[in-house]
Structure formats: C-alpha cells, structure tokens
Coordinates of C-alpha atoms and ligand atoms in Angstrom, one line a residue:
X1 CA 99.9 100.5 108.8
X2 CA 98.5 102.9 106.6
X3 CA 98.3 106.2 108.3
X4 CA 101.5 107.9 109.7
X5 CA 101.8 106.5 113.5
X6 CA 102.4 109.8 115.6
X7 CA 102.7 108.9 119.6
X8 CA 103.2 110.6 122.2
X9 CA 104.8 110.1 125.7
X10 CA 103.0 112.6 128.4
X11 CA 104.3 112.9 131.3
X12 CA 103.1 115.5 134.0
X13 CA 105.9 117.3 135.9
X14 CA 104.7 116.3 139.2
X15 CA 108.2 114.6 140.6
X16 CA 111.1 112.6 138.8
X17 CA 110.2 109.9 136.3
X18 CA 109.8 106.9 137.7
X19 CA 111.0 104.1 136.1
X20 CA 107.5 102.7 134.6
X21 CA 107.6 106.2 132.9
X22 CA 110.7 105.4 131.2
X23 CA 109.2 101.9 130.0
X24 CA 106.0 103.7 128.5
X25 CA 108.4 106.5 126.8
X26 CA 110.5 103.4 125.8
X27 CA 107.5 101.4 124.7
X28 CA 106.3 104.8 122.9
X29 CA 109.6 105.5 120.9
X30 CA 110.7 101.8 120.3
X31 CA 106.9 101.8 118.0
X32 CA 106.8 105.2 116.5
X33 CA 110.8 104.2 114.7
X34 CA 109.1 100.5 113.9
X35 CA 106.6 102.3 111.9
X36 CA 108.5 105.2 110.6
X37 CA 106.3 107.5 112.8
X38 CA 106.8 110.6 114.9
X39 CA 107.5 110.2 118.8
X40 CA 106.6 112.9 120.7
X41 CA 106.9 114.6 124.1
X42 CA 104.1 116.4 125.6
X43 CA 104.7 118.0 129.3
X44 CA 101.2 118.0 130.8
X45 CA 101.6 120.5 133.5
X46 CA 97.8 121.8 134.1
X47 CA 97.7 120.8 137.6
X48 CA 99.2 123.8 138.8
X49 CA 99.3 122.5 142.6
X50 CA 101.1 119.5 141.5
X51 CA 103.7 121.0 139.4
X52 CA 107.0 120.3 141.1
X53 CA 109.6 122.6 139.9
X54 CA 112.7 120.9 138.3
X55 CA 110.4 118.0 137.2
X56 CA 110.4 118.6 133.5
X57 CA 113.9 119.5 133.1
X58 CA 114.5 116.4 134.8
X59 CA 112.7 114.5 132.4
X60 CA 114.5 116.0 129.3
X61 CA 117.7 114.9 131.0
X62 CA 116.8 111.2 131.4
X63 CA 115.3 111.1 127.6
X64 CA 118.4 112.4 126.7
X65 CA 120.8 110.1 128.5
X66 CA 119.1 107.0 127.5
X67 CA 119.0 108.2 124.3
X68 CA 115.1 108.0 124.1
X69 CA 115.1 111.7 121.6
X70 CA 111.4 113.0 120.7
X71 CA 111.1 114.3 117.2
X72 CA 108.6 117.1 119.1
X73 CA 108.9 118.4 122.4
X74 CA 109.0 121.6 124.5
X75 CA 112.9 121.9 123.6
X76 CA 112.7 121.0 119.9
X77 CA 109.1 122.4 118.8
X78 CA 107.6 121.2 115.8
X79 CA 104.6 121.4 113.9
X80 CA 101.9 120.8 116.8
X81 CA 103.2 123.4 119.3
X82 CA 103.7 124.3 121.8
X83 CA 104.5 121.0 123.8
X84 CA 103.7 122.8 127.1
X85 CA 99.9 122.3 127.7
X86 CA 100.2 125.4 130.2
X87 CA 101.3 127.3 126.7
X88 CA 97.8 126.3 125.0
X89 CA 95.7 127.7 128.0
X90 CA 93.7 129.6 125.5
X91 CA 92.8 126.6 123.1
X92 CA 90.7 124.5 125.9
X93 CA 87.4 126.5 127.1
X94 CA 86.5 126.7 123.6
X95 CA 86.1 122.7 123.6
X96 CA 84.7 122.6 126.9
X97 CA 82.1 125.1 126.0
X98 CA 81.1 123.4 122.6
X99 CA 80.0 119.9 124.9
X100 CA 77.9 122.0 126.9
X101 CA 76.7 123.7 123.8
X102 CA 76.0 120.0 122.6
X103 CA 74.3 118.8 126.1
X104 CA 77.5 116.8 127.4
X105 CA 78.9 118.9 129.7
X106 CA 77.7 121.4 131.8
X107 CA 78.5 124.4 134.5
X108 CA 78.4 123.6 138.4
X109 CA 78.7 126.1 141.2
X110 CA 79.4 124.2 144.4
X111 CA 81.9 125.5 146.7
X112 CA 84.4 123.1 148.2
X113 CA 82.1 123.4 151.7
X114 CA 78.9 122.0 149.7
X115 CA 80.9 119.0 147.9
X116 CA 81.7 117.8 151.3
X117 CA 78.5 118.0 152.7
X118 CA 77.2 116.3 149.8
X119 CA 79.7 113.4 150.9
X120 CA 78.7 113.3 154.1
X121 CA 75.0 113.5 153.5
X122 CA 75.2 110.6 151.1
X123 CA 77.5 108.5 153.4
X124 CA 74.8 108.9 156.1
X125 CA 72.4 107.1 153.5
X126 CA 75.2 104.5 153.4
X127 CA 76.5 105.7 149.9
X128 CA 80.2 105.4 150.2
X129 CA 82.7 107.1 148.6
X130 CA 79.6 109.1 146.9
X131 CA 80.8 111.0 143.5
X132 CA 79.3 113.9 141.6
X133 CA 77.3 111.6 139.1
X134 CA 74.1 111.3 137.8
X135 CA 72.5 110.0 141.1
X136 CA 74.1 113.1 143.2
X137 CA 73.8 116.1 140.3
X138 CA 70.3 116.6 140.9
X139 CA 71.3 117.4 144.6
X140 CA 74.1 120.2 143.5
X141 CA 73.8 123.7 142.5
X142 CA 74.5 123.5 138.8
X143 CA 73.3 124.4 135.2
X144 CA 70.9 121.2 135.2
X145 CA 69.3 122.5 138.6
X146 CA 69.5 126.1 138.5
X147 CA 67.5 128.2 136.4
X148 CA 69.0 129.8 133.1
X149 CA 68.9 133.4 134.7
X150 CA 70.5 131.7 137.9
X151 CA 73.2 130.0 135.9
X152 CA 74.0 132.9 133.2
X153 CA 74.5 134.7 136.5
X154 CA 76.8 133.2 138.7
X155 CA 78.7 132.1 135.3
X156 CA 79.5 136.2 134.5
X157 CA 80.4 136.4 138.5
X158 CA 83.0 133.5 138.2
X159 CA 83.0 132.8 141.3
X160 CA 83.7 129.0 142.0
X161 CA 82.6 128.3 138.1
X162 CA 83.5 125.0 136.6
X163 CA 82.4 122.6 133.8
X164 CA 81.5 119.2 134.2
X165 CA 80.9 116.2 131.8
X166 CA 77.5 114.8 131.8
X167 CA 78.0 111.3 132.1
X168 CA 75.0 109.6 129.9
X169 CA 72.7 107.2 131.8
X170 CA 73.1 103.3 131.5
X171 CA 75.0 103.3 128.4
X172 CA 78.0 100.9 128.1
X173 CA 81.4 102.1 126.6
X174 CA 83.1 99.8 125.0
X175 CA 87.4 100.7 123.3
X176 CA 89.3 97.8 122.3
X177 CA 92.7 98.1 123.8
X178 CA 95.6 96.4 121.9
X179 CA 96.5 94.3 125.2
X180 CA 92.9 93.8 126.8
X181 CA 91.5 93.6 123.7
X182 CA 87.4 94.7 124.8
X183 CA 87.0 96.6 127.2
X184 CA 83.7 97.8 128.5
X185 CA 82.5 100.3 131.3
X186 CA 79.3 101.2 132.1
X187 CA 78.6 104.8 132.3
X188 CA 76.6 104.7 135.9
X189 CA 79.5 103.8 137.1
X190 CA 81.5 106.7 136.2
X191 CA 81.8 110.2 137.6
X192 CA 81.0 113.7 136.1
X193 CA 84.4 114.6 135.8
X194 CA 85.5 117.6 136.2
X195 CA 87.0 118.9 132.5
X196 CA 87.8 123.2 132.7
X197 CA 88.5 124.4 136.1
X198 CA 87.6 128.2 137.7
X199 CA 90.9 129.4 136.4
X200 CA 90.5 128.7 133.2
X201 CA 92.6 125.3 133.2
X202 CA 91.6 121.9 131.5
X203 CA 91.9 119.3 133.9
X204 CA 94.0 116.5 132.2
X205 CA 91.0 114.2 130.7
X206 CA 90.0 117.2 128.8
X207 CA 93.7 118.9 127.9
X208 CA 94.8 115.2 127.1
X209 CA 92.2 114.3 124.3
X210 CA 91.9 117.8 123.2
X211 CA 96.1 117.7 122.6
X212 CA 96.1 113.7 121.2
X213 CA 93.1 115.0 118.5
X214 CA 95.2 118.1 117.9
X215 CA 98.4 116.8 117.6
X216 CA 97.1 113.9 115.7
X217 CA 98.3 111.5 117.6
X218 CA 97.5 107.6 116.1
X219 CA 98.4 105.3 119.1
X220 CA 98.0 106.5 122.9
X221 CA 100.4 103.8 124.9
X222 CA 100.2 104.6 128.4
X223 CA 100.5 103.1 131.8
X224 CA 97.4 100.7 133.1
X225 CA 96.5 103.4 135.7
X226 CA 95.0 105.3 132.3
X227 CA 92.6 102.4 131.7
X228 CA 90.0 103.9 133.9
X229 CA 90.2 106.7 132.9
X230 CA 89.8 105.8 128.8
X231 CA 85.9 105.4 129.3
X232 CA 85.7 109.5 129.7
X233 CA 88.3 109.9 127.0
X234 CA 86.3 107.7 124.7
X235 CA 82.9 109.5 125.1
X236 CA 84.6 112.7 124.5
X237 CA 85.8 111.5 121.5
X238 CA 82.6 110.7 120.5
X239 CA 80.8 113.5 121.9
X240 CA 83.2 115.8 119.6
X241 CA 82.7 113.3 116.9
X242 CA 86.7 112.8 116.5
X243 CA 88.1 109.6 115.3
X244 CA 89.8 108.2 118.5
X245 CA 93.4 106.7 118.6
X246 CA 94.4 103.3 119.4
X247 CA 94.6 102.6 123.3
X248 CA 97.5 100.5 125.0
X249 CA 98.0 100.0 127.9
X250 CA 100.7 98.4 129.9
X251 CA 100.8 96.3 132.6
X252 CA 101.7 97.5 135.8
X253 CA 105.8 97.1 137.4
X254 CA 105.0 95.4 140.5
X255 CA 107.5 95.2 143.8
X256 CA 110.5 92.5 143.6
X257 CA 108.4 90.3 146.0
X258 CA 104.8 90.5 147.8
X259 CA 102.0 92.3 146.1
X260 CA 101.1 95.9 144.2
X261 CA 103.2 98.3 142.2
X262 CA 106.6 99.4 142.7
X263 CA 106.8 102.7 144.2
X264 CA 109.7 104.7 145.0
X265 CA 109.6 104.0 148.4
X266 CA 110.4 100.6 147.8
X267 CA 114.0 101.5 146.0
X268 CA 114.8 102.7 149.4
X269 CA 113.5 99.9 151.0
X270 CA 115.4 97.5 149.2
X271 CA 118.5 99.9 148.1
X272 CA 117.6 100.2 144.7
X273 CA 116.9 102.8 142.2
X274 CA 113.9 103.4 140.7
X275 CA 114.5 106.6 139.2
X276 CA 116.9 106.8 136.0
X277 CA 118.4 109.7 137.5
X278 CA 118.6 110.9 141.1
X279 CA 116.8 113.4 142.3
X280 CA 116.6 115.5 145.4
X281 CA 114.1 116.7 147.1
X282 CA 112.9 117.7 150.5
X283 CA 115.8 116.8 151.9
X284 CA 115.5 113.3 150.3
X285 CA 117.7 112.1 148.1
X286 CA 115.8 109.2 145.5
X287 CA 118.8 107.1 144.1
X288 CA 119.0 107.3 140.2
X289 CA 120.4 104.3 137.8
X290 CA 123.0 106.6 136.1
X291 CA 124.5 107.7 139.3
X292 CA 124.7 103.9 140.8
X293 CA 126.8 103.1 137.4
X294 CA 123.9 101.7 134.7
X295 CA 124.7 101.8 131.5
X296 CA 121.7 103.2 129.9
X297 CA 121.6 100.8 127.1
X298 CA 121.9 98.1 129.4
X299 CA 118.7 99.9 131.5
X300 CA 116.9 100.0 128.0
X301 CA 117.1 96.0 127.2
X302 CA 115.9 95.7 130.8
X303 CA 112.8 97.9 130.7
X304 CA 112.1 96.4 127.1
X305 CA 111.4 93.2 128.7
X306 CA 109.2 94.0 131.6
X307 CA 106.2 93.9 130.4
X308 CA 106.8 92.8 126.5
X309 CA 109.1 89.8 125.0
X310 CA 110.2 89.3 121.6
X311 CA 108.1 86.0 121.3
X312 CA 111.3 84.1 121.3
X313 CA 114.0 83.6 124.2
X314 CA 116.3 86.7 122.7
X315 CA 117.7 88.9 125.9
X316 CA 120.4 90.9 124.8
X317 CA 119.3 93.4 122.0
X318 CA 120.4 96.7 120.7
X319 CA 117.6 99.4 120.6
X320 CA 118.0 98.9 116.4
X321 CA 116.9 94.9 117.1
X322 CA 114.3 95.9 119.8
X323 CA 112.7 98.2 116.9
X324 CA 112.9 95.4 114.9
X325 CA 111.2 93.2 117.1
X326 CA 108.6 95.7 119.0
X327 CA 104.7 95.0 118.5
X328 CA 102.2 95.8 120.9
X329 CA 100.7 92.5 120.6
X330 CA 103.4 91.2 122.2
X331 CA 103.0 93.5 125.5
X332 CA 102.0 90.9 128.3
X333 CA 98.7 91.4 130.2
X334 CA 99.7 90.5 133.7
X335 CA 102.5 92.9 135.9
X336 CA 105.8 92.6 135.3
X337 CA 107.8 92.1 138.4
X338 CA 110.9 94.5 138.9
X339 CA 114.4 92.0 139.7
X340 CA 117.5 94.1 140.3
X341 CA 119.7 91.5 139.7
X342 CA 118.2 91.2 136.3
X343 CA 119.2 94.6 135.8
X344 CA 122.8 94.3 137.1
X345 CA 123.1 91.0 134.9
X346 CA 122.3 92.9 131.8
X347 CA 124.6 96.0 132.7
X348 CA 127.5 93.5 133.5
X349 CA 126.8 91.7 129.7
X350 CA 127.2 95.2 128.5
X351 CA 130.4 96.1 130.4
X352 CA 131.9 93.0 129.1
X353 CA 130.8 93.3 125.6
X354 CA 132.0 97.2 125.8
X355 CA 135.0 98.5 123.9
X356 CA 137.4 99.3 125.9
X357 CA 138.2 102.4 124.4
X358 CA 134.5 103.4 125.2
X359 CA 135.3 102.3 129.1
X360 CA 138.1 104.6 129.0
X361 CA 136.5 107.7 129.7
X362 CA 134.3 106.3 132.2
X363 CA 137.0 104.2 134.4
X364 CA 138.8 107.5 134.5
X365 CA 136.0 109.5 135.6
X366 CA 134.7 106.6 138.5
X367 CA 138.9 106.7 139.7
X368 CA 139.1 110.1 139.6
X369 CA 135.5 110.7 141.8
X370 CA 137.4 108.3 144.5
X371 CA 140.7 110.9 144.0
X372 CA 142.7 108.2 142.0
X373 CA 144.4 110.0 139.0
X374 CA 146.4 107.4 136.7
X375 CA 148.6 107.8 133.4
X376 CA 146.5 106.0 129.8
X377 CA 148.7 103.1 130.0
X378 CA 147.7 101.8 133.3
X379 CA 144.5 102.7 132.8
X380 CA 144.3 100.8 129.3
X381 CA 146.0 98.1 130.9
X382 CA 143.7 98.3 134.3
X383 CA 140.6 98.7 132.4
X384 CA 141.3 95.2 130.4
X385 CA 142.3 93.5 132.8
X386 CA 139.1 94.6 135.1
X387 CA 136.5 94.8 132.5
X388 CA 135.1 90.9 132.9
X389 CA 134.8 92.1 136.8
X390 CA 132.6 94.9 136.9
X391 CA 129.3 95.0 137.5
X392 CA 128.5 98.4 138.1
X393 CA 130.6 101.1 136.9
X394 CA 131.7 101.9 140.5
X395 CA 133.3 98.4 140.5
X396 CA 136.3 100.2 139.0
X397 CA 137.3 101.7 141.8
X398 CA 135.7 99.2 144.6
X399 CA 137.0 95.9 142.4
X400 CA 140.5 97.2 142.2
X401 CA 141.2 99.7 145.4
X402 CA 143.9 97.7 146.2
X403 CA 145.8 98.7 142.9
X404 CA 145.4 102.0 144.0
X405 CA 146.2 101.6 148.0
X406 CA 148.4 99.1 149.2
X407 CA 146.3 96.6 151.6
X408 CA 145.8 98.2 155.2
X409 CA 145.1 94.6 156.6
X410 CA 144.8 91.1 155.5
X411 CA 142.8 87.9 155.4
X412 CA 143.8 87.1 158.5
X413 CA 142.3 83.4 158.4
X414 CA 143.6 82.5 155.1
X415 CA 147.1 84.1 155.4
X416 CA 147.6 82.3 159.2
X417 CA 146.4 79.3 157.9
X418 CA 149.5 79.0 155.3
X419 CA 151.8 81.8 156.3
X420 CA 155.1 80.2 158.5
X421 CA 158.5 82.9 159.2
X422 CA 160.4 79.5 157.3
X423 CA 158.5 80.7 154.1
X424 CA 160.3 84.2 154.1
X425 CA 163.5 83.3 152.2
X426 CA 161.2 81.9 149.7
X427 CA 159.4 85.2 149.4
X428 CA 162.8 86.7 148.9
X429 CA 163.3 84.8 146.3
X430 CA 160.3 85.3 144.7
X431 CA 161.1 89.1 144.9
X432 CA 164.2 88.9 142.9
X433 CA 162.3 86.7 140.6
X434 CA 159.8 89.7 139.7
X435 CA 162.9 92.1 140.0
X436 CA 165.1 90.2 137.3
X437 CA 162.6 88.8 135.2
X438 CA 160.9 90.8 132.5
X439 CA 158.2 92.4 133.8
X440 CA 154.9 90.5 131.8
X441 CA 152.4 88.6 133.2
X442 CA 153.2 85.6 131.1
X443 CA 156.7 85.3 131.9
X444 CA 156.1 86.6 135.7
X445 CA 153.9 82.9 135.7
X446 CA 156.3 81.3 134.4
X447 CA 159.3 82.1 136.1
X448 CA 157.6 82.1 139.7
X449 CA 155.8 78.9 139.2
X450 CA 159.4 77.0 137.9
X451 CA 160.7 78.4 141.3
X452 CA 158.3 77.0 143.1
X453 CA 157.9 73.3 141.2
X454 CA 162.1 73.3 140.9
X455 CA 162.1 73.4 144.9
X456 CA 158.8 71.4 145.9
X457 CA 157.2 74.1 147.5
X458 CA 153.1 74.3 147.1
X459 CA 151.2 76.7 144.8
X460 CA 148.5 76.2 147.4
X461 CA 150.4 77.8 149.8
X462 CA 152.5 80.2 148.4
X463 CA 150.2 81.5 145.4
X464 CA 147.2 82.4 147.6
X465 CA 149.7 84.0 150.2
X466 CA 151.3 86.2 147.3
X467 CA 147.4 87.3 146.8
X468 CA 147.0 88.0 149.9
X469 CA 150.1 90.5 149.9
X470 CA 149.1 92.1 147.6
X471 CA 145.6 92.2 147.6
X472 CA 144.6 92.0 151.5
X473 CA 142.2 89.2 150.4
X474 CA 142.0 86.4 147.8
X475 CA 139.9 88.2 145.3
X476 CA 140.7 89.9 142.4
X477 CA 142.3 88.7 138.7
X478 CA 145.1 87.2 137.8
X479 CA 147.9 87.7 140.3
X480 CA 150.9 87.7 138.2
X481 CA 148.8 90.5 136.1
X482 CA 148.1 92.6 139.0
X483 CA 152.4 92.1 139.8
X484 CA 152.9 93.4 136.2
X485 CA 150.5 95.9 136.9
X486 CA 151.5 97.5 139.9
X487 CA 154.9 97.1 139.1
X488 CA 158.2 95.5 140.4
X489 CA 159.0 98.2 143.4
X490 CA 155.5 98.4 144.6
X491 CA 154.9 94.3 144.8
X492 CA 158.2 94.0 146.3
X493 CA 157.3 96.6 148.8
X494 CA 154.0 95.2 149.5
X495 CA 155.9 91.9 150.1
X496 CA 158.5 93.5 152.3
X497 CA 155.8 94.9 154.4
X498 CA 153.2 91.8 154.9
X499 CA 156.6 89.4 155.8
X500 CA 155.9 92.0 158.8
X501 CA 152.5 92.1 159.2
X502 CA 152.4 88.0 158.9
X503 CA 154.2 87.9 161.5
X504 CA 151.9 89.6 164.3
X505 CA 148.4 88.1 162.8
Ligands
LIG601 N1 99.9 113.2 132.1 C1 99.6 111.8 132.2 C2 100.7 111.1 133.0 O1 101.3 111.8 133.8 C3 99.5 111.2 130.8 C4 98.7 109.9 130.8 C5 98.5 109.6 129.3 O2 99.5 109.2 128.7 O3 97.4 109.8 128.8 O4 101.1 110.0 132.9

C-alpha cells in the first residue's frame, strides 16, 4: 500500500457502545497497525438531540480497557483537530454553501407543519413513505421553486433555513466496497438529504465526508448500516471533486438464534452483555463484559472472528498475530451470529493460559467484592489450584465459596446414599490421619487412600463422602488439595460437624 493508511472509528455519542462498535473500532485499529497507519477516533456529536451525556467518556473507557488506543482522538489531539465535530462548527457551512454555489445543493424553507402535509398529500396519491426528492421538490418552498428575491429573503430571516443536496436525476452511483465489491444505487431512488441544519450544524453525511477528506482519512470501515448511506457520500465526493476513500463495510452481528441484528435488548433477553462496559441509564442497568468477568483480550479474539477469519482454522490469537493476519478481503459478506458460549470458551482458554501472577490481583479483587480477605499464600495456592476452573472471573469466588464458608447443607442424595453412623470411626481415623500426616496434598492421598485399601473399605464411598464434608456437594478439585488447603483444624472441624449433620439427612 502506497499511501499512508489513516482510519478512523466514528462513533456518535448517542448511548454506550454496543458491541458491533467495538468490532468496527477493532476491525479499524487491527488494519491501521497492519499497515503502519494512523487509527483514529472521531466523536461525531452533531445531533445535538441525540447526544446522551456520559456517552463519549464511556467510549474512551472501553477503548482504553480493551486496549484498542487511537493515535488521535478528543483526549490525545493530533494533527487533524479537534476530534469533536461539535468543535469544528465553523468549518461546515462553508462546504455546504460551495455545492449550492456549484448547483448540488440547495436552500429549503418548509416548516415541520408543511413536510407533513407533503407526506400526507402524497400518501393520498398512494406514494408511501414519500421523501423530499426530485419527484416531491417541485411541490416545497425552496431555492429551486422560489424566486431569487424570495429565497435571498427568507435566507437573511433564518427562519426555518436549511440546505439540501440535489440528488441528480437517473444517474447510477456505482463505489466498490472491499467486501461487496460493486455496488450501485440509482440516484431516483435516493432522498435530498438534508446536509447543514437551521443552527448552523452539518448533519452527519455532510460533517462525516467533510472530516474523512480533512483528516485524510484512506479507508472508511464501518458498520453495513453505512452502506446506504455511501451513495450520498460518494456524490459529495465527487461533487467537491475529492478523491474518495476506500469503503468497507461489515456485516451485520445478528441475534444468537432467529433473525435480524442483535440489539441490546436481546442481552437482557438472554442474560448477556452486549455492552463492553455497563452502563446505566434511566433507571436501567445494560450489563457490560468487564463487569461479568471478560477478559478483554479474550473479548478481542472473539469479536475478531465475527465477521472475518484468518483463512485458516487458527482461534486463539494475540492482537500482535491478529495484526498479522488482518485483511479486509477476508471480512465475510453474510452476518455473523453472536454465541455467548463462544465467548465464555475463549475467556476460559485465556484464564487457563494466564499467569498466575497476572490472576493475582484480580482473584483478590473478585474475593474481596464478596468480603473474603485472604493472606498471598492461600491465594497463590487458591488461585493454582482454581485457575483450570474458572470461566468467568467471578468463578473465583462462586467456584470455591466453600473454601471460604464451611458448607451450610449437603448433597443430601449422594451423602444418604453412602453415609451409615458404622462409618464414623473410620472418619475418625481419617481425621488423625490429616492431623499427623504432613500437611501436602500428595502425601494427604497417600496416607488416606493406604487407610482405606489396608482395611477394605471403598474409595467410592468414603472419598465422595469426604467431598461432600467438605464441600456440601461433589464438585470442586482435588479433595486432598482443598484438605491441604483449608487446613488440618478446619477439615477436621468440618468433619466433626457433618458426622452430625449426616445423621439427621
Ligand atoms: N457516526 C457514525 C456512527 O455513529 C459513523 C458512521 C461512519 O463510520 O461513517 O456510527
């Protein structure tokens, strides 16, 4: 690639990022470091009545915590600044003004009250869902139907004053798009969009092209809701006579099962997140993938691979191999269906592949949320031993509660079904066995299991019933591990105290 690649992620602060967002900033920074290029973040907040406050700080978090850091943005600045379209106000009318200067845009006057008749007359004619285009123009009060005097007029008024494009007649626009290669629109089909509004905002299509030809921005990768849109973009581009960029765009997420696109109604549907982070707001609370116990690397190789693969059957990759391996012609045409449990499976591969140094901090963090505090040993020795366990980080707590509290009931079914009073001198045996012995797994094995095989008794019955003591259930590791672990006075206790509780099952 010759030219410097520059691309830019551009989100509008209208609500949390959803998690397609974080694919197309993914998508977006995985090719500008393939290519040695610049990734940038643009906030595209011109729709004032949209804005949602909290919204862009929210996405500078969940950059930042899955590692995904723009080279420009807002926060760092750069070169092509500011990153804020509501910061470049001033630089838009100009542009506006020059297409109607060159007979591609021009000034309309209607009041909300006269769009909607417009829509109702033309319904009556059986026109549905009738648009402001070159069929309905001719109806509207506007620079094309209004005299010059009338138009310089109500233009120095400002009252209700707006610029449209001019959408040409019968021409067809065709953009190649690195996934849907040629794609054509005709331009009857398409509305005279609206590009500067009465207070002196762009609308996006206008800020958006205005901002990728300022900011010199090579490859536009965006989300397939875009495509649409990309037959305005392109004729600006050529009405201004810019060189336009590269269009991807990538294929919708769609729901885990049935049809359309995930939306973040369905996390709450199916009690997932679809937000990286959560996020609050009227009284609802969206569940976020760093709060549920993701490891954002592990979200990264996820989102890589909905919606683009590697051309081979690789899964697990660092971000430095998925730079390595990114192209756009690899991005798949069809939607991507969203599976959770894909998503659990690669954040459990990353847990178990995890130093356990690095799990140190965060076991700590997950006990102490659930008011467990514990010295570094045990945790150093808890964290080993429950590493190849956890799913979510969470799990350290919910896998292991019992090392923390002693069971408050038991498997009533399995303990009953191999728990007799004759076993209980057995048990005491077993407890000075843990109390004299050293106090290692290993030897803890060894020791209990020649008691048991030196006087006949059954590992099926007595094993599992240890377990259960301590445990409550028959889950969990190794049970001469978790002895070692809790320790000699605690298992014994917990021994002493199901003999009991055994009893009245
Ligand atoms: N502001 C648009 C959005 O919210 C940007 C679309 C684009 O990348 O052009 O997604």
């Amino acid at each position: 690639m010759s030219e410097k690649v520059r691309v830019r992620f551009a989100p509008s602060p209208t609500g949390p990022l959803h998690i397609g967002g974080v694919r197309t900033a993914l998508y977006n920074y995985l090719f500008a470091k393939k290519h040695g290029g610049t990734f940038i973040l643009r906030v595209e907040d011109t729709d004032q009545n949209r804005y949602v406050e909290g919204a862009e700080a929210y996405i500078a978090e969940a950059l930042d915590w899955l590692r995904l850091t723009p080279d420009e943005s807002p926060a760092q600045g750069g070169d092509y600044g500011p990153y804020r379209q509501s910061e470049r106000k001033s630089q838009y009318a100009k542009y506006a003004h020059e297409l109607v200067e060159k007979g591609h845009a021009y000034y309309a006057f209607d009041t909300s009250e006269e769009l909607t008749k417009m829509r109702t007359d033309q319904e009556a004619l059986g026109h549905h869902s009738a648009k402001y285009d070159r069929r309905t123009r001719s109806l509207m009060r506007n620079s094309l139907t209004l005299s010059a005097e009338e138009s310089k007029a109500l233009i120095e008024k400002n009252e209700n004053v707006i610029i449209r494009l001019k959408m040409p007649e019968n021409e067809v626009v065709t953009f190649t798009d690195i996934v849907r290669e040629d794609v054509s629109f005709n331009t009857d089909e398409l509305d005279d969009k609206v590009i500067l509004k009465n207070d002196g905002m762009p609308t996006y299509h206008l800020a958006n092209i205005v901002d990728d030809h300022l900011m010199e921005i090579t490859h536009v990768i965006r989300g397939e809701e875009w495509l649409s849109s990309t037959a305005h973009h392109v004729l600006m581009y050529r009405f201004f006579g810019w060189q336009e960029p590269k269009f991807t765009h990538l294929p919708l997420i769609l729901k885990p099962s049935g049809k359309g696109k995930l939306s973040k109604r369905d996390g709450a549907k199916f009690g997932f997140p679809v937000f990286p982070l959560e996020w609050q707001q009227e009284e609802e609370t969206y569940a976020g993938f760093r709060e549920q116990g993701y490891d954002p690397k592990a979200l990264l190789n996820f989102l890589v691979l909905l919606g683009w693969n590697p051309g081979n059957d690789e899964e697990v990759m660092t971000k430095d191999r998925m730079v390595e391996m990114f192209s756009l012609d690899k991005i798949v045409k069809s939607g991507a269906r969203f599976d959770i449990d894909k998503a659990k499976w690669f954040n459990q591969t990353y847990i178990h592949k995890q130093n356990v140094e690095e799990l140190l901090p965060i076991a700590k963090k997950v006990l102490a949320d659930n008011d467990v505090s514990v010295d570094d040993t045990f945790l150093t020795k808890y964290v080993t031993l429950m590493q190849e366990r956890i799913t979510l980080y969470p799990d350290f707590y919910t896998e292991g509660t019992f090392f923390f509290h002693a069971p408050a009931e038991y498997d009533a079914k399995q303990a009953k079904k191999r728990y007799t009073a004759e076993l209980d001198a057995h048990f005491e045996a077993i407890k000075s066995i843990i109390t004299d012995g050293n106090n290692e797994a290993a030897t803890l094995t060894d020791n209990v299991k020649s008691y048991l095989n030196e006087n006949e008794l059954k590992m099926g019955v007595y094993l599992p019933l240890l377990r259960i003591m301590m445990c409550g259930s028959l889950t969990g590791p190794d049970l001469f591990e978790i002895i070692a672990l809790l320790g000699i006075e605690e298992s014994n206790q917990r021994i002493d105290k199901a003999l009991v509780a055994f009893k009245e099952l």
